Amino acid sequence: LYPEMLGALQRIRAEHPDVVIGAVTDGKANPMLMVFSLAPYFDFCMSWEDDAAGRTEFFKELGNVDGNADLQWIYTAAYEKYNDIAETKREMSR
């Protein structure tokens, strides 16, 4: 963890209180589990383990002879999670 990170996340939260911050990880560095440092600044984390349907599609693509698997599924899943959280925050602020 870079020392500047906590200050940067604090400023983002202070200047943009309605922002939704998420992380896309390989599952080994989930900020939501870092309760004494990063967790307060993140709304969600999307990792390899979170989207079984995306993994299934990924492995099907790996079976292609050209070997060019598309990892976009995890970003699509993260974007969908962001939309859900952003909508919930909007509804709660009404």
Backbone as numpy.savetxt, mean C-alpha at the origin, in Angstrom:
# Nx Ny Nz CAx CAy CAz Cx Cy Cz
15.44 2.37 8.03 14.59 3.54 8.03 15.48 4.78 8.03
15.29 5.61 7.05 16.05 6.85 6.97 15.55 7.81 8.04
16.46 8.48 8.75 16.05 9.39 9.83 15.09 10.49 9.37
15.23 10.94 8.14 14.39 12.02 7.62 12.95 11.57 7.36
12.74 10.27 7.28 11.43 9.74 6.91 10.32 10.14 7.87
10.57 10.01 9.16 9.53 10.32 10.13 9.13 11.79 10.05
10.10 12.67 9.92 9.81 14.10 9.80 9.01 14.40 8.54
9.38 13.75 7.44 8.67 13.95 6.18 7.22 13.47 6.29
7.01 12.31 6.88 5.65 11.78 7.05 4.83 12.66 8.00
5.47 13.18 9.05 4.78 14.08 9.97 4.32 15.35 9.25
5.20 15.91 8.40 4.84 17.12 7.65 3.71 16.85 6.67
3.78 15.71 5.98 2.72 15.36 5.03 1.38 15.27 5.75
1.35 14.58 6.88 0.10 14.43 7.65 -0.40 15.78 8.15
0.53 16.65 8.61 0.13 17.95 9.14 -0.41 18.87 8.03
0.26 18.86 6.88 -0.12 19.76 5.79 -1.29 19.23 4.96
-1.51 17.92 4.99 -2.57 17.30 4.19 -3.31 16.28 5.07
-4.13 16.75 6.01 -4.74 15.83 6.98 -5.66 14.77 6.36
-6.15 15.00 5.16 -7.05 14.02 4.54 -6.33 13.05 3.61
-5.03 13.14 3.55 -4.27 12.29 2.64 -4.39 10.82 3.07
-4.34 9.92 2.10 -4.32 8.48 2.36 -2.93 7.99 1.94
-2.19 7.46 2.88 -0.83 6.99 2.61 -0.80 5.47 2.71
-0.32 4.83 1.67 -0.20 3.38 1.65 1.19 2.95 1.25
1.48 1.71 1.51 2.77 1.13 1.14 2.53 -0.13 0.32
3.36 -0.35 -0.68 3.36 -1.59 -1.45 4.68 -2.27 -1.14
4.63 -3.46 -0.53 5.84 -4.13 -0.10 5.87 -5.58 -0.56
7.00 -6.21 -0.32 7.14 -7.63 -0.61 6.68 -8.47 0.57
6.15 -7.84 1.59 5.65 -8.55 2.77 6.63 -8.60 3.92
7.87 -8.21 3.67 8.89 -8.29 4.72 9.00 -7.01 5.53
8.50 -5.91 5.01 8.65 -4.62 5.69 7.31 -3.90 5.73
6.38 -4.42 6.46 5.05 -3.84 6.56 5.07 -2.70 7.58
4.90 -1.44 7.13 4.94 -0.33 8.08 3.81 -0.36 9.10
2.72 -1.05 8.79 1.61 -1.13 9.73 1.99 -1.94 10.98
3.04 -2.75 10.88 3.50 -3.54 12.02 4.56 -2.80 12.83
5.01 -1.65 12.36 6.04 -0.86 13.04 5.33 0.18 13.92
4.70 -0.30 14.99 3.79 0.51 15.79 4.45 1.69 16.49
5.74 1.62 16.73 6.42 2.71 17.43 7.13 3.67 16.49
7.00 3.44 15.18 7.66 4.36 14.25 6.75 4.72 13.08
6.53 3.82 12.15 5.83 4.15 10.91 4.32 3.97 10.93
3.81 3.07 11.71 2.39 2.73 11.67 1.45 3.93 11.78
1.73 4.91 12.64 0.79 6.04 12.75 0.64 6.86 11.46
1.55 6.72 10.54 1.54 7.55 9.33 0.94 6.85 8.11
0.68 5.55 8.23 0.17 4.79 7.09 -1.28 4.37 7.33
-2.05 4.40 6.25 -3.44 3.96 6.32 -3.60 2.51 5.92
-2.69 2.01 5.08 -2.76 0.61 4.67 -1.43 0.17 4.09
-1.30 -1.13 3.98 -0.14 -1.73 3.32 -0.66 -2.85 2.42
-0.17 -2.91 1.22 -0.52 -3.97 0.28 0.75 -4.78 0.03
0.65 -6.07 0.25 1.82 -6.91 0.02 1.42 -8.15 -0.77
2.41 -8.92 -1.10 2.25 -10.13 -1.88 1.17 -11.04 -1.32
1.07 -11.10 0.00 0.13 -12.01 0.66 -1.31 -11.53 0.62
-1.54 -10.26 0.27 -2.87 -9.67 0.42 -3.86 -9.99 -0.69
-3.40 -10.35 -1.85 -4.33 -10.49 -2.98 -4.12 -11.83 -3.69
-4.82 -12.84 -3.22 -4.65 -14.18 -3.77 -5.00 -14.24 -5.25
-6.04 -13.51 -5.67 -6.43 -13.53 -7.09 -5.32 -12.95 -7.95
-4.70 -11.88 -7.48 -3.60 -11.28 -8.24 -2.41 -12.21 -8.35
-2.12 -12.92 -7.27 -1.01 -13.88 -7.31 -1.30 -14.99 -8.30
-2.54 -15.45 -8.31 -2.90 -16.53 -9.24 -2.66 -16.08 -10.68
-3.11 -14.87 -11.00 -2.90 -14.33 -12.35 -1.41 -14.17 -12.64
-0.66 -13.71 -11.66 0.78 -13.54 -11.81 1.45 -14.87 -12.18
1.10 -15.94 -11.46 1.71 -17.24 -11.75 1.29 -17.77 -13.11
0.06 -17.49 -13.54 -0.36 -17.88 -14.89 0.51 -17.17 -15.92
0.76 -15.88 -15.69 1.59 -15.12 -16.63 3.03 -15.61 -16.62
3.53 -16.07 -15.48 4.89 -16.60 -15.42 5.03 -17.84 -16.30
3.92 -18.56 -16.49 3.94 -19.76 -17.31 4.09 -19.46 -18.79
3.92 -18.21 -19.18 4.09 -17.86 -20.59 5.53 -18.09 -21.01
5.72 -18.46 -22.25 7.06 -18.76 -22.73 7.95 -17.53 -22.79
7.39 -16.34 -22.93 8.24 -15.15 -23.01 8.73 -14.70 -21.63
8.08 -15.17 -20.56 8.55 -14.88 -19.21 8.34 -13.45 -18.75
7.50 -12.68 -19.41 7.27 -11.29 -19.02 5.99 -11.20 -18.18
6.09 -11.50 -16.91 4.93 -11.44 -16.03 4.66 -9.99 -15.64
3.41 -9.63 -15.60 3.01 -8.27 -15.26 2.72 -8.20 -13.76
3.45 -7.37 -13.05 3.26 -7.22 -11.62 2.27 -6.12 -11.28
1.57 -5.63 -12.26 0.67 -4.50 -12.06 -0.49 -4.85 -11.13
-0.82 -6.11 -10.96 -1.94 -6.49 -10.12 -1.83 -5.92 -8.71
-0.61 -5.89 -8.16 -0.47 -5.42 -6.78 -0.73 -3.92 -6.69
-0.36 -3.18 -7.73 -0.63 -1.74 -7.74 -2.11 -1.47 -7.96
-2.74 -2.28 -8.77 -4.18 -2.16 -8.98 -4.92 -2.44 -7.66
-4.50 -3.48 -6.96 -5.13 -3.82 -5.68 -4.90 -2.70 -4.66
-3.70 -2.12 -4.64 -3.41 -1.02 -3.72 -4.26 0.21 -4.06
-4.43 0.49 -5.34 -5.25 1.63 -5.76 -6.71 1.43 -5.35
-7.20 0.21 -5.49 -8.57 -0.08 -5.07 -8.73 0.09 -3.56
-7.73 -0.35 -2.80 -7.77 -0.18 -1.34 -7.73 1.30 -0.98
-6.89 2.07 -1.68 -6.83 3.52 -1.47 -8.22 4.14 -1.70
-8.87 3.79 -2.82 -10.19 4.34 -3.13 -11.20 4.03 -2.03
-11.18 2.81 -1.51 -12.09 2.43 -0.44 -11.86 3.28 0.81
-10.59 3.44 1.18 -10.27 4.21 2.39 -10.59 5.69 2.18
-10.26 6.24 1.02 -10.55 7.65 0.74 -12.05 7.91 0.79
-12.84 7.02 0.23 -14.31 7.18 0.25 -14.84 7.11 1.68
-14.32 6.20 2.48 -14.73 6.10 3.87 -14.39 7.37 4.64
-13.19 7.91 4.40 -12.80 9.16 5.06 -13.72 10.31 4.65
-14.08 10.37 3.37 -14.99 11.42 2.91 -16.34 11.30 3.59
-16.85 10.08 3.68 -18.15 9.88 4.31 -18.12 10.22 5.80
-17.02 9.92 6.45 -16.90 10.19 7.88 -16.79 11.68 8.17
-16.28 12.44 7.21 -16.10 13.87 7.45 -17.35 14.69 7.15
-18.40 14.05 6.66 -19.67 14.75 6.36 -20.44 15.05 7.59
